[in-house]
């Protein structure tokens, strides 16, 4: 229980609350957004498009021209309280929402808890630091290239959550901050999704919904991907080197001691240790697990359940190699999962916002309003308005595949009247959602990554908005040039 007694004479006064203390937590922000969306269901008219089965998409897709106002479904207090619960699992329909992602996060936490208990990771980090001394900054472009490759080929997003707890300690140990570690992963994979080439969850689904081959428009997307990657790498490296030379310039400088204590808490005890044979085997298993995850997702169609099973199996294998014993293994796994419990909770809370919108039947109403806004524009104005429209929609529907199925059947046909090729409509969609998903508070990847990295949301916004502006200008200039040419 907190002690509220007055301090004795001569005692140091209690510190004044900082801006960080006054700013609400991610939980409060997300729950407030649920309340706001529930309030909108009392103001905005409820409406829906008719849906028809689409064999190419494997889902029901909205039919253009069929929007109609339906009976209102205003969301009350009980609905608001149920939204975070339904965000995990819809008890009415039996459909899993965010529960699979949250469970994946907890299993990753348990896996890392077991690996950390062996000391292999911390000892390995010390050895890597010794070998890379003076060349640390080149980790950034190499890692961002790898994550961008994952993003552009198979839409690497939720899978990145497994990498934060691995790379954050390394980034902090070489002199960067937690924000740099988050940026390398999130921006790296994000630029890959923005410049998707064969990404089945973005380009392929959106192209199918637009009625065109996904290879159409590939050249422009490759140009955007290459230029965007260069911009992102230069931006992140500039910030990282500035922090390394002067830690006070970090956007999370006030959290430096706290973050180092959290991410490097075992470092001193492993500083002079040599990797044992068992630890070397554990590190091989550790790396092989991530390789297997990428292989399974990209080539075998794995998703959260299979990935969770993989990390559980790897945790057991590591425990056997280390010969930990049943109780130490169980304690390490549970302790590791406990550290990521807050991340798992915030993911379900974010999903609750979409739940309220769908139950209140205002998602299609918002889409219909935007459809009316961009209709009848000239070609250049249309493609840029479409870009802005998809960006706004992605704040409400952060899923690339979900937004593609929702918006492309409605908005792509409009491009025919504006004289804009449909492949540019697809490119406008994927670049817009790629940019906004770097900051969307309803997106599990964003809120989960920031929670793992212990980076406050408002600090991330302060870091990322100039980069988002540069990427938006690149996308709009590319789309406009493609229309004119």
Protein backbone atom coordinates (compact mmCIF):
# COMPACT_ATOMS: atom_id res chain seq x y z
CA UNK A 1 0.00 0.00 0.00
CA UNK A 2 1.28 3.48 -0.86
CA UNK A 3 2.45 5.62 2.05
CA UNK A 4 0.60 8.95 2.04
CA UNK A 5 2.14 10.33 5.22
CA UNK A 6 3.67 13.81 5.10
CA UNK A 7 7.47 13.87 4.72
CA UNK A 8 9.54 14.64 7.79
CA UNK A 9 11.19 18.02 8.09
CA UNK A 10 14.41 18.11 6.09
CA UNK A 11 13.38 15.20 3.84
CA UNK A 12 13.70 15.63 0.10
CA UNK A 13 10.44 16.84 -1.46
CA UNK A 14 8.54 14.46 -3.69
CA UNK A 15 9.46 14.94 -7.36
CA UNK A 16 7.01 16.91 -9.46
CA UNK A 17 5.09 14.87 -12.00
CA UNK A 18 6.73 14.91 -15.41
CA UNK A 19 5.00 15.16 -18.78
CA UNK A 20 5.42 11.39 -19.05
CA UNK A 21 3.59 10.93 -15.73
CA UNK A 22 0.73 13.19 -16.87
CA UNK A 23 0.28 11.58 -20.28
CA UNK A 24 -2.24 8.71 -20.16
CA UNK A 25 -1.11 5.16 -20.73
CA UNK A 26 -1.86 3.18 -23.88
CA UNK A 27 -4.65 1.38 -22.01
CA UNK A 28 -6.42 4.66 -21.20
CA UNK A 29 -5.98 6.04 -24.73
CA UNK A 30 -7.37 2.91 -26.37
CA UNK A 31 -10.32 2.65 -23.97
CA UNK A 32 -11.08 6.34 -24.59
CA UNK A 33 -11.13 5.63 -28.34
CA UNK A 34 -13.64 2.83 -27.71
CA UNK A 35 -15.85 5.33 -25.86
CA UNK A 36 -15.50 7.89 -28.69
CA UNK A 37 -16.47 5.33 -31.33
CA UNK A 38 -19.43 4.22 -29.22
CA UNK A 39 -20.55 7.87 -29.01
CA UNK A 40 -20.32 8.17 -32.81
CA UNK A 41 -22.76 5.27 -33.19
CA UNK A 42 -25.38 7.56 -31.58
CA UNK A 43 -24.60 10.37 -34.06
CA UNK A 44 -23.71 8.79 -37.41
CA UNK A 45 -26.40 6.95 -39.38
CA UNK A 46 -26.02 3.19 -39.47
CA UNK A 47 -25.57 1.73 -42.92
CA UNK A 48 -24.29 -1.29 -44.80
CA UNK A 49 -23.29 -2.43 -48.26
CA UNK A 50 -24.64 -5.71 -49.52
CA UNK A 51 -22.02 -8.45 -49.44
CA UNK A 52 -21.40 -11.13 -52.03
CA UNK A 53 -19.10 -14.13 -51.91
CA UNK A 54 -15.83 -13.55 -53.76
CA UNK A 55 -14.06 -16.80 -54.62
CA UNK A 56 -10.79 -15.05 -55.51
CA UNK A 57 -10.65 -13.38 -52.10
CA UNK A 58 -12.15 -16.25 -50.18
CA UNK A 59 -14.38 -13.75 -48.33
CA UNK A 60 -17.60 -11.82 -48.70
CA UNK A 61 -16.90 -8.42 -50.31
CA UNK A 62 -19.09 -5.30 -50.43
CA UNK A 63 -20.96 -4.67 -53.68
CA UNK A 64 -20.58 -1.17 -55.20
CA UNK A 65 -23.75 0.91 -55.35
CA UNK A 66 -25.63 -1.15 -52.75
CA UNK A 67 -25.11 1.04 -49.67
CA UNK A 68 -28.28 1.68 -47.73
CA UNK A 69 -29.20 3.10 -44.36
CA UNK A 70 -30.23 0.42 -41.84
CA UNK A 71 -31.65 0.45 -38.35
CA UNK A 72 -29.39 2.20 -35.89
CA UNK A 73 -27.36 0.09 -33.48
CA UNK A 74 -26.09 2.59 -30.88
CA UNK A 75 -23.51 1.14 -28.52
CA UNK A 76 -24.17 1.57 -24.81
CA UNK A 77 -22.19 1.19 -21.60
CA UNK A 78 -22.38 -2.61 -21.63
CA UNK A 79 -21.18 -2.70 -25.23
CA UNK A 80 -18.22 -0.48 -24.33
CA UNK A 81 -17.28 -2.77 -21.44
CA UNK A 82 -17.69 -5.86 -23.61
CA UNK A 83 -15.65 -4.44 -26.51
CA UNK A 84 -12.19 -5.31 -25.07
CA UNK A 85 -13.46 -8.81 -24.26
CA UNK A 86 -14.87 -9.27 -27.74
CA UNK A 87 -11.60 -7.80 -29.03
CA UNK A 88 -10.01 -11.06 -27.91
CA UNK A 89 -12.81 -13.47 -28.74
CA UNK A 90 -16.34 -12.97 -30.08
CA UNK A 91 -18.41 -15.11 -27.76
CA UNK A 92 -21.53 -14.64 -29.91
CA UNK A 93 -20.06 -15.97 -33.17
CA UNK A 94 -17.16 -18.05 -31.87
CA UNK A 95 -14.71 -16.07 -34.02
CA UNK A 96 -11.23 -15.43 -32.62
CA UNK A 97 -10.22 -11.79 -32.94
CA UNK A 98 -6.97 -10.87 -31.20
CA UNK A 99 -6.70 -13.85 -28.87
CA UNK A 100 -4.33 -15.71 -31.20
CA UNK A 101 -1.93 -12.76 -31.43
CA UNK A 102 -2.05 -12.21 -27.66
CA UNK A 103 -1.39 -15.89 -26.98
CA UNK A 104 1.51 -15.79 -29.45
CA UNK A 105 3.01 -12.88 -27.49
CA UNK A 106 2.70 -14.78 -24.19
CA UNK A 107 4.34 -17.89 -25.64
CA UNK A 108 7.18 -15.76 -27.04
CA UNK A 109 7.63 -14.28 -23.57
CA UNK A 110 7.84 -17.75 -22.06
CA UNK A 111 10.32 -18.89 -24.72
CA UNK A 112 12.55 -15.88 -24.10
CA UNK A 113 12.28 -16.34 -20.35
CA UNK A 114 13.66 -19.86 -20.71
CA UNK A 115 16.45 -18.77 -23.09
CA UNK A 116 17.43 -15.85 -20.83
CA UNK A 117 17.58 -18.16 -17.83
CA UNK A 118 20.40 -20.08 -19.56
CA UNK A 119 22.53 -16.91 -19.91
CA UNK A 120 23.16 -17.69 -23.59
CA UNK A 121 21.60 -14.49 -24.98
CA UNK A 122 23.42 -12.06 -22.71
CA UNK A 123 26.76 -13.79 -23.15
CA UNK A 124 26.19 -13.90 -26.89
CA UNK A 125 25.42 -10.16 -26.98
CA UNK A 126 28.74 -9.43 -25.26
CA UNK A 127 30.61 -11.45 -27.87
CA UNK A 128 28.77 -9.69 -30.73
CA UNK A 129 29.59 -6.29 -29.24
CA UNK A 130 33.26 -7.14 -29.04
CA UNK A 131 33.37 -8.23 -32.68
CA UNK A 132 31.37 -5.28 -34.04
CA UNK A 133 33.14 -2.57 -32.09
CA UNK A 134 33.35 0.51 -34.34
CA UNK A 135 30.97 -0.96 -36.93
CA UNK A 136 27.75 -0.96 -34.90
CA UNK A 137 25.90 1.48 -37.15
CA UNK A 138 25.98 -0.93 -40.11
CA UNK A 139 23.65 -3.24 -38.22
CA UNK A 140 20.86 -0.77 -38.94
CA UNK A 141 20.74 -0.90 -42.78
CA UNK A 142 21.37 -4.66 -42.83
CA UNK A 143 18.56 -5.40 -40.36
CA UNK A 144 16.18 -2.94 -42.03
CA UNK A 145 16.87 -4.58 -45.38
CA UNK A 146 15.98 -7.99 -43.98
CA UNK A 147 12.77 -6.75 -42.37
CA UNK A 148 11.84 -4.84 -45.54
CA UNK A 149 12.32 -8.05 -47.53
CA UNK A 150 9.90 -9.80 -45.19
CA UNK A 151 7.39 -6.96 -45.48
CA UNK A 152 7.39 -6.73 -49.27
CA UNK A 153 7.22 -10.48 -49.90
CA UNK A 154 4.82 -11.86 -47.28
CA UNK A 155 3.60 -8.85 -45.30
CA UNK A 156 5.76 -9.35 -42.21
CA UNK A 157 3.91 -7.60 -39.38
CA UNK A 158 2.73 -9.49 -36.28
CA UNK A 159 5.70 -11.83 -36.72
CA UNK A 160 8.05 -8.92 -35.90
CA UNK A 161 6.85 -8.96 -32.29
CA UNK A 162 9.16 -11.93 -31.73
CA UNK A 163 12.24 -9.89 -32.68
CA UNK A 164 11.93 -6.91 -30.33
CA UNK A 165 13.04 -8.69 -27.20
CA UNK A 166 16.02 -10.05 -29.15
CA UNK A 167 17.25 -6.84 -30.78
CA UNK A 168 16.39 -4.22 -28.15
CA UNK A 169 19.05 -5.35 -25.66
CA UNK A 170 21.63 -5.41 -28.44
CA UNK A 171 20.75 -1.90 -29.65
CA UNK A 172 20.89 -0.49 -26.14
CA UNK A 173 24.13 -2.32 -25.37
CA UNK A 174 25.94 -0.74 -28.35
CA UNK A 175 24.93 2.79 -27.29
CA UNK A 176 21.59 3.41 -29.00
CA UNK A 177 18.23 3.71 -27.25
CA UNK A 178 15.05 1.62 -27.09
CA UNK A 179 13.36 3.84 -29.67
CA UNK A 180 16.11 3.03 -32.19
CA UNK A 181 15.54 -0.68 -31.69
CA UNK A 182 11.79 -0.29 -32.21
CA UNK A 183 12.36 1.86 -35.32
CA UNK A 184 14.76 -0.60 -36.97
CA UNK A 185 12.14 -3.35 -36.82
CA UNK A 186 8.86 -1.47 -37.24
CA UNK A 187 10.05 0.97 -39.91
CA UNK A 188 12.06 -1.75 -41.69
CA UNK A 189 9.09 -4.09 -42.03
CA UNK A 190 6.75 -1.13 -42.54
CA UNK A 191 8.56 0.19 -45.61
CA UNK A 192 8.44 -3.33 -47.03
CA UNK A 193 4.65 -3.42 -46.61
CA UNK A 194 4.36 0.10 -48.04
CA UNK A 195 6.30 -1.03 -51.10
CA UNK A 196 4.70 -4.46 -51.30
CA UNK A 197 5.55 -6.42 -54.41
CA UNK A 198 4.23 -9.96 -53.98
CA UNK A 199 2.75 -9.52 -50.48
CA UNK A 200 -0.33 -11.81 -50.50
CA UNK A 201 -2.02 -9.90 -47.63
CA UNK A 202 -1.78 -6.51 -49.33
CA UNK A 203 -0.96 -6.38 -53.05
CA UNK A 204 -2.48 -9.73 -54.04
CA UNK A 205 -5.76 -9.33 -52.13
CA UNK A 206 -6.19 -5.67 -53.16
CA UNK A 207 -5.48 -6.50 -56.82
CA UNK A 208 -7.93 -9.38 -56.78
CA UNK A 209 -10.56 -7.12 -55.21
CA UNK A 210 -9.85 -4.52 -57.92
CA UNK A 211 -10.12 -7.18 -60.64
CA UNK A 212 -6.54 -6.94 -61.97
CA UNK A 213 -3.40 -9.16 -61.85
CA UNK A 214 -1.21 -8.40 -58.84
CA UNK A 215 1.83 -8.01 -61.14
CA UNK A 216 0.27 -4.97 -62.79
CA UNK A 217 1.97 -1.83 -61.45
CA UNK A 218 4.97 -3.76 -60.09
CA UNK A 219 7.57 -1.39 -61.56
CA UNK A 220 6.22 1.66 -59.73
CA UNK A 221 6.02 -0.25 -56.46
CA UNK A 222 9.65 -1.33 -56.78
CA UNK A 223 10.69 2.30 -57.29
CA UNK A 224 8.69 3.39 -54.22
CA UNK A 225 10.16 0.50 -52.20
CA UNK A 226 13.77 1.35 -53.12
CA UNK A 227 13.47 5.10 -52.57
CA UNK A 228 11.41 4.64 -49.41
CA UNK A 229 13.94 2.20 -47.95
CA UNK A 230 16.78 4.65 -48.54
CA UNK A 231 14.82 7.46 -46.87
CA UNK A 232 13.95 5.28 -43.86
CA UNK A 233 17.49 3.97 -43.37
CA UNK A 234 18.99 7.47 -43.58
CA UNK A 235 16.39 8.79 -41.11
CA UNK A 236 16.87 6.03 -38.53
CA UNK A 237 20.68 6.04 -38.83
CA UNK A 238 20.81 9.81 -38.38
CA UNK A 239 18.76 9.61 -35.19
CA UNK A 240 20.66 6.58 -33.88
CA UNK A 241 24.10 8.15 -34.35
CA UNK A 242 22.91 11.37 -32.76
CA UNK A 243 21.79 9.41 -29.70
CA UNK A 244 25.00 7.39 -29.53
CA UNK A 245 27.14 10.55 -29.57
CA UNK A 246 24.92 12.44 -27.13
CA UNK A 247 22.46 10.28 -25.13
CA UNK A 248 20.70 13.42 -23.86
CA UNK A 249 19.28 13.94 -27.38
CA UNK A 250 17.33 10.69 -27.20
CA UNK A 251 13.56 11.12 -27.22
CA UNK A 252 13.47 8.64 -24.33
CA UNK A 253 16.51 10.06 -22.51
CA UNK A 254 14.60 10.29 -19.22
CA UNK A 255 13.93 6.54 -19.44
CA UNK A 256 17.56 5.61 -20.20
CA UNK A 257 18.43 4.26 -16.75
CA UNK A 258 15.12 2.46 -16.42
CA UNK A 259 15.37 0.87 -19.88
CA UNK A 260 19.00 -0.19 -19.39
CA UNK A 261 18.07 -1.75 -16.07
CA UNK A 262 15.25 -3.67 -17.75
CA UNK A 263 16.92 -4.79 -20.98
CA UNK A 264 20.48 -5.23 -19.71
CA UNK A 265 19.74 -6.41 -16.18
CA UNK A 266 21.79 -9.59 -16.59
CA UNK A 267 24.63 -8.04 -18.55
CA UNK A 268 27.18 -7.49 -15.77
CA UNK A 269 27.08 -11.12 -14.69
CA UNK A 270 27.87 -12.22 -18.26
CA UNK A 271 30.38 -9.55 -19.29
CA UNK A 272 33.50 -11.71 -18.94
CA UNK A 273 31.96 -15.12 -19.42
CA UNK A 274 32.78 -17.45 -22.28
CA UNK A 275 30.03 -19.24 -24.19
CA UNK A 276 29.82 -22.83 -23.07
CA UNK A 277 29.09 -25.69 -25.44
CA UNK A 278 25.51 -25.90 -24.24
CA UNK A 279 25.00 -22.16 -24.67
CA UNK A 280 26.29 -22.36 -28.22
CA UNK A 281 23.77 -25.09 -29.00
CA UNK A 282 21.04 -22.97 -27.40
CA UNK A 283 21.95 -19.99 -29.58
CA UNK A 284 21.79 -22.22 -32.66
CA UNK A 285 18.34 -23.41 -31.58
CA UNK A 286 17.36 -19.81 -30.89
CA UNK A 287 18.33 -18.63 -34.37
CA UNK A 288 16.87 -21.70 -36.06
CA UNK A 289 13.51 -20.98 -34.41
CA UNK A 290 13.23 -17.60 -36.11
CA UNK A 291 14.37 -19.04 -39.44
CA UNK A 292 11.74 -21.77 -39.11
CA UNK A 293 9.08 -19.14 -38.30
CA UNK A 294 9.86 -17.14 -41.46
CA UNK A 295 9.92 -20.34 -43.56
CA UNK A 296 6.62 -21.53 -42.13
CA UNK A 297 4.81 -18.22 -42.66
CA UNK A 298 6.21 -17.54 -46.13
CA UNK A 299 6.03 -21.04 -47.62
CA UNK A 300 3.75 -23.18 -45.48
CA UNK A 301 0.92 -20.78 -44.64
CA UNK A 302 1.55 -20.78 -40.90
CA UNK A 303 -0.17 -18.25 -38.70
CA UNK A 304 -0.36 -17.56 -34.97
CA UNK A 305 -1.28 -21.06 -33.76
CA UNK A 306 1.56 -22.76 -35.64
CA UNK A 307 4.06 -20.07 -34.64
CA UNK A 308 3.02 -20.38 -31.00
CA UNK A 309 3.52 -24.14 -31.17
CA UNK A 310 6.97 -23.60 -32.72
CA UNK A 311 8.13 -21.32 -29.90
CA UNK A 312 6.68 -23.66 -27.27
CA UNK A 313 8.57 -26.59 -28.80
CA UNK A 314 11.77 -24.53 -28.95
CA UNK A 315 11.38 -23.51 -25.31
CA UNK A 316 11.14 -27.18 -24.32
CA UNK A 317 14.16 -28.03 -26.49
CA UNK A 318 16.22 -25.24 -24.87
CA UNK A 319 15.18 -26.43 -21.42
CA UNK A 320 16.31 -29.97 -22.23
CA UNK A 321 19.66 -28.82 -23.66
CA UNK A 322 20.30 -26.66 -20.59
CA UNK A 323 19.07 -29.51 -18.38
CA UNK A 324 17.21 -26.96 -16.27
CA UNK A 325 14.87 -29.21 -14.41
CA UNK A 326 11.09 -29.08 -14.40
CA UNK A 327 10.52 -26.37 -11.77
CA UNK A 328 13.21 -23.92 -12.98
CA UNK A 329 11.93 -24.37 -16.54
CA UNK A 330 8.31 -23.73 -15.56
CA UNK A 331 9.23 -20.72 -13.42
CA UNK A 332 11.35 -19.23 -16.22
CA UNK A 333 8.56 -19.72 -18.77
CA UNK A 334 5.88 -18.20 -16.56
CA UNK A 335 8.11 -15.27 -15.55
CA UNK A 336 8.87 -14.56 -19.21
CA UNK A 337 5.18 -14.64 -20.14
CA UNK A 338 4.39 -12.33 -17.22
CA UNK A 339 6.71 -9.67 -18.63
CA UNK A 340 4.68 -9.51 -21.85
CA UNK A 341 1.25 -9.78 -20.24
CA UNK A 342 0.67 -6.03 -20.63
CA UNK A 343 1.44 -6.33 -24.34
CA UNK A 344 -1.09 -9.13 -24.75
CA UNK A 345 -3.77 -7.08 -22.98
CA UNK A 346 -3.21 -3.93 -25.01
CA UNK A 347 -3.56 -5.89 -28.27
CA UNK A 348 -7.06 -7.04 -27.34
CA UNK A 349 -7.99 -3.55 -26.18
CA UNK A 350 -6.96 -2.09 -29.54
CA UNK A 351 -9.13 -4.62 -31.37
CA UNK A 352 -12.11 -3.51 -29.28
CA UNK A 353 -12.28 -0.23 -31.24
CA UNK A 354 -13.00 -2.06 -34.49
CA UNK A 355 -15.54 -4.23 -32.66
CA UNK A 356 -17.56 -1.17 -31.56
CA UNK A 357 -17.52 0.30 -35.10
CA UNK A 358 -18.71 -2.94 -36.68
CA UNK A 359 -21.40 -3.57 -34.08
CA UNK A 360 -22.59 0.03 -34.40
CA UNK A 361 -22.71 -0.36 -38.22
CA UNK A 362 -20.79 2.85 -38.92
CA UNK A 363 -17.80 1.35 -40.76
CA UNK A 364 -19.65 1.17 -44.08
CA UNK A 365 -21.18 4.59 -43.44
CA UNK A 366 -17.72 6.15 -43.18
CA UNK A 367 -16.60 4.33 -46.36
CA UNK A 368 -19.70 5.53 -48.21
CA UNK A 369 -19.07 9.14 -47.18
CA UNK A 370 -15.49 8.95 -48.42
CA UNK A 371 -16.70 7.34 -51.66
CA UNK A 372 -18.91 10.35 -52.30
CA UNK A 373 -16.07 12.75 -51.48
CA UNK A 374 -13.62 11.50 -54.11
CA UNK A 375 -16.10 10.83 -56.91
CA UNK A 376 -15.91 13.14 -59.96
CA UNK A 377 -12.37 14.44 -59.40
CA UNK A 378 -9.71 14.85 -62.11
CA UNK A 379 -7.13 12.07 -62.49
CA UNK A 380 -4.29 13.59 -60.41
CA UNK A 381 -6.66 14.91 -57.76
CA UNK A 382 -8.47 11.57 -57.65
CA UNK A 383 -5.38 9.39 -57.10
CA UNK A 384 -4.16 11.66 -54.30
CA UNK A 385 -7.61 11.84 -52.73
CA UNK A 386 -7.79 8.04 -52.92
CA UNK A 387 -4.41 7.89 -51.16
CA UNK A 388 -5.74 10.17 -48.40
CA UNK A 389 -9.00 8.21 -48.17
CA UNK A 390 -7.23 4.88 -47.70
CA UNK A 391 -4.98 6.49 -45.10
CA UNK A 392 -8.01 7.66 -43.11
CA UNK A 393 -9.72 4.30 -43.41
CA UNK A 394 -6.61 2.46 -42.26
CA UNK A 395 -6.72 4.38 -38.97
CA UNK A 396 -10.04 2.61 -38.37
CA UNK A 397 -9.28 -0.70 -40.11
CA UNK A 398 -5.53 -1.35 -39.66
CA UNK A 399 -5.61 -4.83 -41.21
CA UNK A 400 -4.20 -4.72 -44.76
CA UNK A 401 -6.25 -7.67 -45.95
CA UNK A 402 -9.36 -6.46 -44.11
CA UNK A 403 -9.17 -2.96 -45.57
CA UNK A 404 -8.44 -4.34 -49.05
CA UNK A 405 -11.59 -6.46 -48.98
CA UNK A 406 -13.62 -3.59 -47.52
CA UNK A 407 -12.48 -0.69 -49.71
CA UNK A 408 -11.14 -1.94 -53.04
CA UNK A 409 -14.43 -3.33 -54.44
CA UNK A 410 -15.99 0.10 -53.79
CA UNK A 411 -13.17 2.53 -54.59
CA UNK A 412 -11.34 0.78 -57.45
CA UNK A 413 -14.29 1.06 -59.91
CA UNK A 414 -14.38 4.82 -59.25
CA UNK A 415 -10.89 5.11 -60.74
CA UNK A 416 -12.31 4.07 -64.13
CA UNK A 417 -14.46 7.21 -64.21
CA UNK A 418 -11.48 9.38 -63.25
CA UNK A 419 -9.28 7.85 -65.96
CA UNK A 420 -6.89 6.34 -63.43
CA UNK A 421 -5.62 2.76 -63.98
CA UNK A 422 -6.76 0.37 -61.28
CA UNK A 423 -3.20 -0.69 -60.48
CA UNK A 424 -2.59 2.88 -59.28
CA UNK A 425 -5.61 2.56 -57.02
CA UNK A 426 -4.00 -0.55 -55.54
CA UNK A 427 -0.67 1.25 -55.14
CA UNK A 428 -2.44 4.20 -53.48
CA UNK A 429 -4.08 1.74 -51.08
CA UNK A 430 -0.92 -0.11 -50.06
CA UNK A 431 1.27 3.00 -49.69
CA UNK A 432 -1.36 4.77 -47.60
CA UNK A 433 -1.90 1.89 -45.20
CA UNK A 434 1.86 1.29 -45.06
CA UNK A 435 2.38 4.85 -43.80
CA UNK A 436 -0.50 5.10 -41.33
CA UNK A 437 0.24 1.68 -39.87
CA UNK A 438 3.49 3.11 -38.52
CA UNK A 439 1.46 5.07 -35.98
CA UNK A 440 -2.11 3.70 -35.85
CA UNK A 441 -3.09 3.21 -32.17
CA UNK A 442 -5.61 0.51 -33.14
CA UNK A 443 -2.90 -1.63 -34.76
CA UNK A 444 -1.66 -4.52 -32.62
CA UNK A 445 1.84 -4.33 -34.12
CA UNK A 446 2.28 -0.67 -33.11
CA UNK A 447 0.86 -0.86 -29.60
CA UNK A 448 2.53 -4.22 -28.98
CA UNK A 449 5.96 -3.11 -30.18
CA UNK A 450 5.88 0.12 -28.16
CA UNK A 451 4.80 -1.79 -25.06
CA UNK A 452 7.65 -4.28 -25.47
CA UNK A 453 10.14 -1.49 -26.17
CA UNK A 454 8.85 0.63 -23.27
CA UNK A 455 8.54 3.60 -25.63
CA UNK A 456 5.65 5.96 -24.79
CA UNK A 457 3.23 6.43 -27.67
CA UNK A 458 3.59 10.22 -27.78
CA UNK A 459 7.41 9.91 -28.04
CA UNK A 460 7.00 7.53 -30.96
CA UNK A 461 4.65 9.97 -32.72
CA UNK A 462 7.20 12.75 -32.19
CA UNK A 463 9.89 10.56 -33.76
CA UNK A 464 7.92 9.14 -36.67
CA UNK A 465 5.79 12.02 -38.01
CA UNK A 466 8.59 13.69 -40.07
CA UNK A 467 9.37 10.33 -41.67
CA UNK A 468 5.68 9.71 -42.37
CA UNK A 469 5.49 13.11 -44.06
CA UNK A 470 8.49 12.30 -46.27
CA UNK A 471 7.01 8.92 -47.23
CA UNK A 472 3.63 10.52 -47.95
CA UNK A 473 5.25 13.09 -50.25
CA UNK A 474 7.19 10.31 -52.00
CA UNK A 475 4.02 8.27 -52.51
CA UNK A 476 1.92 11.18 -53.73
CA UNK A 477 4.65 12.38 -56.10
CA UNK A 478 5.06 8.85 -57.50
CA UNK A 479 1.32 8.36 -57.97
CA UNK A 480 0.92 11.78 -59.59
CA UNK A 481 3.84 11.18 -61.96
CA UNK A 482 2.46 7.79 -62.92
CA UNK A 483 -0.93 9.33 -63.78
CA UNK A 484 0.65 12.09 -65.86
CA UNK A 485 2.99 9.75 -67.69
